[in-house]
Short mmCIF file of C-alpha atoms in Angstrom, two decimals:
data_model
loop_
_atom_site.label_atom_id
_atom_site.label_comp_id
_atom_site.label_asym_id
_atom_site.label_seq_id
_atom_site.Cartn_x
_atom_site.Cartn_y
_atom_site.Cartn_z
CA UNK H 1 4.51 -14.43 18.46
CA UNK H 2 7.64 -14.68 20.59
CA UNK H 3 11.29 -13.91 20.10
CA UNK H 4 10.75 -11.70 17.11
CA UNK H 5 14.23 -10.22 17.32
CA UNK H 6 15.77 -13.67 17.18
CA UNK H 7 13.57 -14.86 14.35
CA UNK H 8 14.40 -12.16 11.82
CA UNK H 9 17.57 -12.14 9.81
CA UNK H 10 18.47 -10.09 6.79
CA UNK H 11 20.71 -11.25 3.96
CA UNK H 12 23.85 -9.22 3.38
CA UNK H 13 23.26 -6.99 0.37
CA UNK H 14 19.46 -7.40 0.48
CA UNK H 15 17.29 -4.92 -1.41
CA UNK H 16 14.52 -4.07 1.06
CA UNK H 17 13.85 -4.07 4.79
CA UNK H 18 10.14 -3.34 4.63
CA UNK H 19 9.28 -6.95 5.45
CA UNK H 20 11.50 -6.90 8.53
CA UNK H 21 9.41 -4.01 9.81
CA UNK H 22 6.27 -6.02 9.02
CA UNK H 23 7.32 -8.87 11.29
CA UNK H 24 8.35 -6.53 14.10
CA UNK H 25 4.97 -4.82 13.82
CA UNK H 26 3.21 -8.16 14.08
CA UNK H 27 5.31 -9.82 16.75
CA UNK H 28 6.48 -8.95 20.24
CA UNK H 29 8.04 -10.83 23.12
CA UNK H 30 5.99 -8.71 25.52
CA UNK H 31 2.59 -8.30 23.86
CA UNK H 32 0.71 -11.18 22.29
CA UNK H 33 -2.85 -9.88 22.08
CA UNK H 34 -4.37 -7.94 19.20
CA UNK H 35 -4.82 -4.24 19.89
CA UNK H 36 -6.20 -1.26 17.91
CA UNK H 37 -4.33 0.51 15.11
CA UNK H 38 -4.52 -2.30 12.59
CA UNK H 39 -4.24 -5.05 15.19
CA UNK H 40 -0.45 -4.68 15.39
CA UNK H 41 1.41 -5.54 18.55
CA UNK H 42 3.79 -2.63 17.88
CA UNK H 43 1.55 0.09 16.36
CA UNK H 44 3.86 2.81 17.65
CA UNK H 45 6.29 1.97 14.84
CA UNK H 46 3.88 3.68 12.42
CA UNK H 47 2.59 7.24 12.47
CA UNK H 48 -0.50 8.40 10.60
CA UNK H 49 -0.40 11.53 8.39
CA UNK H 50 -2.92 13.37 10.58
CA UNK H 51 -0.81 12.74 13.68
CA UNK H 52 2.32 14.00 11.94
CA UNK H 53 0.40 17.11 10.83
CA UNK H 54 -0.46 17.86 14.47
CA UNK H 55 3.21 17.61 15.47
CA UNK H 56 4.29 19.90 12.63
CA UNK H 57 1.57 22.47 13.38
CA UNK H 58 2.58 22.72 17.02
CA UNK H 59 6.25 23.02 15.97
CA UNK H 60 7.37 20.00 17.96
CA UNK H 61 11.16 20.37 18.17
CA UNK H 62 11.69 16.75 19.21
CA UNK H 63 10.82 15.31 15.79
CA UNK H 64 12.90 15.14 12.63
CA UNK H 65 11.33 14.12 9.33
CA UNK H 66 13.46 12.22 6.83
CA UNK H 67 12.55 11.93 3.14
CA UNK H 68 14.30 8.89 1.65
CA UNK H 69 13.98 9.53 -2.07
CA UNK H 70 16.11 10.74 -4.93
CA UNK H 71 17.19 14.36 -4.53
CA UNK H 72 15.29 15.49 -7.62
CA UNK H 73 12.04 14.09 -6.19
CA UNK H 74 12.73 15.68 -2.82
CA UNK H 75 13.27 19.09 -4.41
CA UNK H 76 10.04 18.74 -6.40
CA UNK H 77 8.06 18.62 -3.16
CA UNK H 78 8.40 17.11 0.31
CA UNK H 79 6.76 17.25 3.71
CA UNK H 80 7.57 20.60 5.39
CA UNK H 81 10.77 20.45 7.40
CA UNK H 82 11.96 17.13 5.98
CA UNK H 83 15.63 16.55 5.27
CA UNK H 84 16.74 14.30 2.43
CA UNK H 85 18.62 10.99 2.41
CA UNK H 86 18.94 8.74 -0.61
CA UNK H 87 20.06 5.14 -0.99
CA UNK H 88 23.74 5.84 -1.83
CA UNK H 89 24.04 7.69 1.49
CA UNK H 90 23.33 4.53 3.49
CA UNK H 91 25.38 1.92 1.64
CA UNK H 92 29.03 1.11 2.23
CA UNK H 93 30.92 3.32 -0.21
CA UNK H 94 34.13 1.32 0.14
CA UNK H 95 32.79 -2.23 -0.12
CA UNK H 96 33.43 -4.01 -3.45
CA UNK H 97 29.89 -5.44 -3.42
CA UNK H 98 27.25 -2.78 -4.16
CA UNK H 99 24.42 -2.20 -1.70
CA UNK H 100 26.08 -3.38 1.51
CA UNK H 101 25.05 -1.75 4.79
CA UNK H 102 26.88 1.50 5.54
CA UNK H 103 29.32 1.26 8.46
CA UNK H 104 28.31 2.90 11.71
CA UNK H 105 30.73 5.83 11.36
CA UNK H 106 29.31 6.68 7.92
CA UNK H 107 25.76 6.71 9.29
CA UNK H 108 26.80 8.85 12.25
CA UNK H 109 28.47 11.41 9.98
CA UNK H 110 25.40 11.53 7.75
CA UNK H 111 22.94 12.04 10.59
CA UNK H 112 25.12 14.67 12.25
CA UNK H 113 25.43 16.55 8.97
CA UNK H 114 21.62 16.63 8.81
CA UNK H 115 21.35 18.10 12.30
CA UNK H 116 19.83 15.01 13.89
CA UNK H 117 20.24 14.31 17.60
CA UNK H 118 19.96 11.08 19.54
CA UNK H 119 17.10 12.74 21.44
CA UNK H 120 14.99 13.19 18.30
CA UNK H 121 12.10 11.01 17.23
CA UNK H 122 12.66 10.25 13.55
CA UNK H 123 9.70 10.06 11.17
CA UNK H 124 10.75 8.38 7.95
CA UNK H 125 9.02 8.10 4.59
CA UNK H 126 9.90 7.16 1.01
CA UNK H 127 8.14 6.19 -2.21
CA UNK H 128 9.29 2.58 -1.99
CA UNK H 129 11.09 0.44 0.57
CA UNK H 130 14.14 2.63 1.16
CA UNK H 131 12.57 4.33 4.16
CA UNK H 132 12.32 0.95 5.86
CA UNK H 133 15.97 0.29 5.00
CA UNK H 134 17.02 3.46 6.85
CA UNK H 135 14.74 2.50 9.76
CA UNK H 136 16.42 -0.89 9.96
CA UNK H 137 19.99 0.46 9.73
CA UNK H 138 19.41 2.91 12.56
CA UNK H 139 17.79 0.22 14.72
CA UNK H 140 20.63 -2.18 13.89
CA UNK H 141 23.19 0.31 15.18
CA UNK H 142 21.30 0.80 18.41
CA UNK H 143 19.10 3.86 17.85
CA UNK H 144 16.05 3.33 20.11
CA UNK H 145 13.19 1.72 18.18
CA UNK H 146 10.69 3.75 20.22
CA UNK H 147 12.13 6.86 18.49
CA UNK H 148 11.81 5.46 14.96
CA UNK H 149 8.54 5.70 13.03
CA UNK H 150 7.49 5.03 9.44
CA UNK H 151 4.84 7.30 7.95
CA UNK H 152 1.84 5.13 7.07
CA UNK H 153 0.71 5.91 3.53
CA UNK H 154 4.01 7.69 2.91
CA UNK H 155 4.07 10.95 0.94
CA UNK H 156 1.07 9.97 -1.20
CA UNK H 157 -1.00 9.44 1.94
CA UNK H 158 0.10 12.83 3.22
CA UNK H 159 -0.86 14.60 -0.01
CA UNK H 160 -4.17 12.72 -0.25
CA UNK H 161 -5.19 14.39 3.02
CA UNK H 162 -4.66 17.78 1.37
CA UNK H 163 -1.63 18.55 3.51
CA UNK H 164 1.04 20.89 2.11
CA UNK H 165 4.44 20.13 0.66
CA UNK H 166 7.36 22.47 0.12
CA UNK H 167 10.33 22.67 -2.22
CA UNK H 168 12.83 24.39 0.08
CA UNK H 169 15.30 22.59 2.29
CA UNK H 170 15.24 23.43 6.01
CA UNK H 171 18.10 25.27 7.66
CA UNK H 172 20.34 22.79 9.45
CA UNK H 173 22.66 23.11 12.42
CA UNK H 174 25.05 20.18 12.37
CA UNK H 175 25.36 17.96 15.42
CA UNK H 176 27.76 15.42 16.85
CA UNK H 177 25.69 12.29 16.34
CA UNK H 178 26.72 9.00 17.94
CA UNK H 179 24.97 5.65 17.76
CA UNK H 180 25.17 3.19 20.68
CA UNK H 181 26.33 0.39 18.39
CA UNK H 182 24.95 -3.07 17.74
CA UNK H 183 23.19 -4.69 20.66
CA UNK H 184 22.75 -8.40 21.32
CA UNK H 185 19.05 -8.08 20.55
CA UNK H 186 19.59 -6.41 17.16
CA UNK H 187 22.70 -8.23 15.95
CA UNK H 188 20.68 -11.28 14.76
CA UNK H 189 19.00 -9.00 12.20
CA UNK H 190 22.01 -9.36 9.92
CA UNK H 191 23.28 -12.70 8.67
CA UNK H 192 25.95 -14.16 6.43
CA UNK H 193 25.71 -16.24 3.27
CA UNK H 194 26.86 -19.44 5.06
CA UNK H 195 23.96 -18.99 7.48
CA UNK H 196 21.59 -18.68 4.54
CA UNK H 197 22.90 -21.85 2.93
CA UNK H 198 22.32 -23.66 6.20
CA UNK H 199 18.84 -22.20 6.59
CA UNK H 200 17.76 -23.62 3.24
CA UNK H 201 18.28 -27.12 4.64
CA UNK H 202 16.30 -26.66 7.86
CA UNK H 203 12.48 -27.00 7.98
CA UNK H 204 12.14 -24.48 10.80
CA UNK H 205 13.85 -21.77 8.77
CA UNK H 206 12.53 -19.83 5.77
CA UNK H 207 14.48 -17.82 3.20
CA UNK H 208 12.17 -15.19 1.74
CA UNK H 209 12.72 -13.31 -1.53
CA UNK H 210 10.72 -10.05 -1.45
CA UNK H 211 11.82 -8.51 -4.75
CA UNK H 212 9.64 -7.72 -7.75
CA UNK H 213 8.40 -10.70 -9.76
CA UNK H 214 10.61 -9.91 -12.76
CA UNK H 215 13.69 -10.03 -10.54
CA UNK H 216 12.55 -13.26 -8.89
CA UNK H 217 11.93 -14.88 -12.29
CA UNK H 218 15.25 -13.67 -13.68
CA UNK H 219 13.61 -11.45 -16.29
CA UNK H 220 15.18 -8.31 -14.88
CA UNK H 221 18.52 -7.72 -13.16
CA UNK H 222 18.98 -4.55 -11.15
CA UNK H 223 22.25 -2.87 -10.23
CA UNK H 224 24.02 -4.76 -7.45
CA UNK H 225 22.76 -8.20 -8.45
CA UNK H 226 25.56 -10.55 -9.46
CA UNK H 227 23.36 -12.47 -11.89
CA UNK H 228 19.66 -12.90 -12.72
CA UNK H 229 17.33 -15.23 -10.86
CA UNK H 230 16.93 -16.25 -7.25
CA UNK H 231 18.46 -18.43 -4.56
CA UNK H 232 17.20 -22.00 -5.14
CA UNK H 233 14.59 -23.16 -2.64
CA UNK H 234 13.39 -19.77 -1.43
CA UNK H 235 9.81 -18.62 -0.93
CA UNK H 236 8.67 -15.47 -2.70
CA UNK H 237 6.35 -12.58 -2.03
CA UNK H 238 6.78 -9.07 -3.39
CA UNK H 239 7.18 -6.51 -0.63
CA UNK H 240 4.30 -4.41 -1.98
CA UNK H 241 1.84 -7.17 -1.03
CA UNK H 242 1.76 -5.89 2.55
CA UNK H 243 0.39 -2.55 1.35
CA UNK H 244 -3.16 -1.68 0.26
CA UNK H 245 -3.22 -1.60 -3.54
CA UNK H 246 -6.20 0.60 -4.38
CA UNK H 247 -8.89 2.85 -2.97
CA UNK H 248 -8.60 5.83 -0.61
CA UNK H 249 -6.07 3.99 1.58
CA UNK H 250 -3.77 2.97 -1.26
CA UNK H 251 -0.20 2.70 0.00
CA UNK H 252 -1.17 2.22 3.64
CA UNK H 253 -0.24 -0.94 5.52
CA UNK H 254 -2.75 -3.77 5.49
CA UNK H 255 -4.18 -4.89 8.81
CA UNK H 256 -2.30 -7.33 10.98
CA UNK H 257 -4.92 -10.01 10.29
CA UNK H 258 -4.52 -9.63 6.53
CA UNK H 259 -0.73 -9.71 6.73
CA UNK H 260 -0.68 -12.74 9.03
CA UNK H 261 -2.90 -14.65 6.60
CA UNK H 262 -0.77 -13.56 3.67
CA UNK H 263 2.33 -15.08 5.22
CA UNK H 264 0.60 -18.09 6.74
CA UNK H 265 -0.62 -19.07 3.26
CA UNK H 266 3.01 -18.92 2.18
CA UNK H 267 4.17 -21.09 5.07
CA UNK H 268 5.86 -18.21 6.87
CA UNK H 269 4.76 -18.55 10.49
CA UNK H 270 5.96 -17.17 13.86
CA UNK H 271 7.59 -20.46 14.86
CA UNK H 272 10.12 -20.18 12.02
CA UNK H 273 13.32 -18.23 11.67
CA UNK H 274 13.00 -15.90 8.69
CA UNK H 275 15.78 -14.74 6.38
CA UNK H 276 14.82 -11.89 4.04
CA UNK H 277 16.44 -10.50 0.90
#
């Protein structure tokens, strides 16, 4: 499970970064043994609803909660104290291709407007994969990974515990937010189309399509896609497969053992360089 940061690349314009987080959870250049909390090598990247509730109850001023959903959903009910970001906020507004990663200055302006400091620990949730996209963008621009957490179970998991939601937005004092910028360790997480074309020809590299089945099969084309279908020669798994589908833990991450088997059966193993879109 070595060199995780060098074995994960994301296609420009990709739709979801949830699977990138999966591989970082499962792999580490420093820890190779299974440990509690799902057996992940990086369990600190997730936070459980009950642990977040404790932080909120004790009014921990070091945390900021970010709800990554459409504004109308946010206003209908969100975790107390959460601020709202939606997908258009974190894509490049000036790029001719829809869905490209927002430039660093745009992300800095957004986070400062929301009153977020570089000292904060950010707890992110969504009702899909957009929370993981924000997590990835912040990590890509150098925000410390140790200060970035995804809420396991997301908002549904929070509400299933009987915890409260609110419909008011918190008062915000704007900040001057600056990101360190891309580091050598994070820069490999973004790749170009020529790199992808080359990866398709190499046995030690895997291009992974993690969209919904209808998109993969060309039966549905979402905004931002140039045309229906998929890149020839890719492997496919829908991003939702890493989450529990039913029962009291629906929406929570599967265990590390389950996820490793899921990808091993697909031929996606730690010795390969993985390109995700």
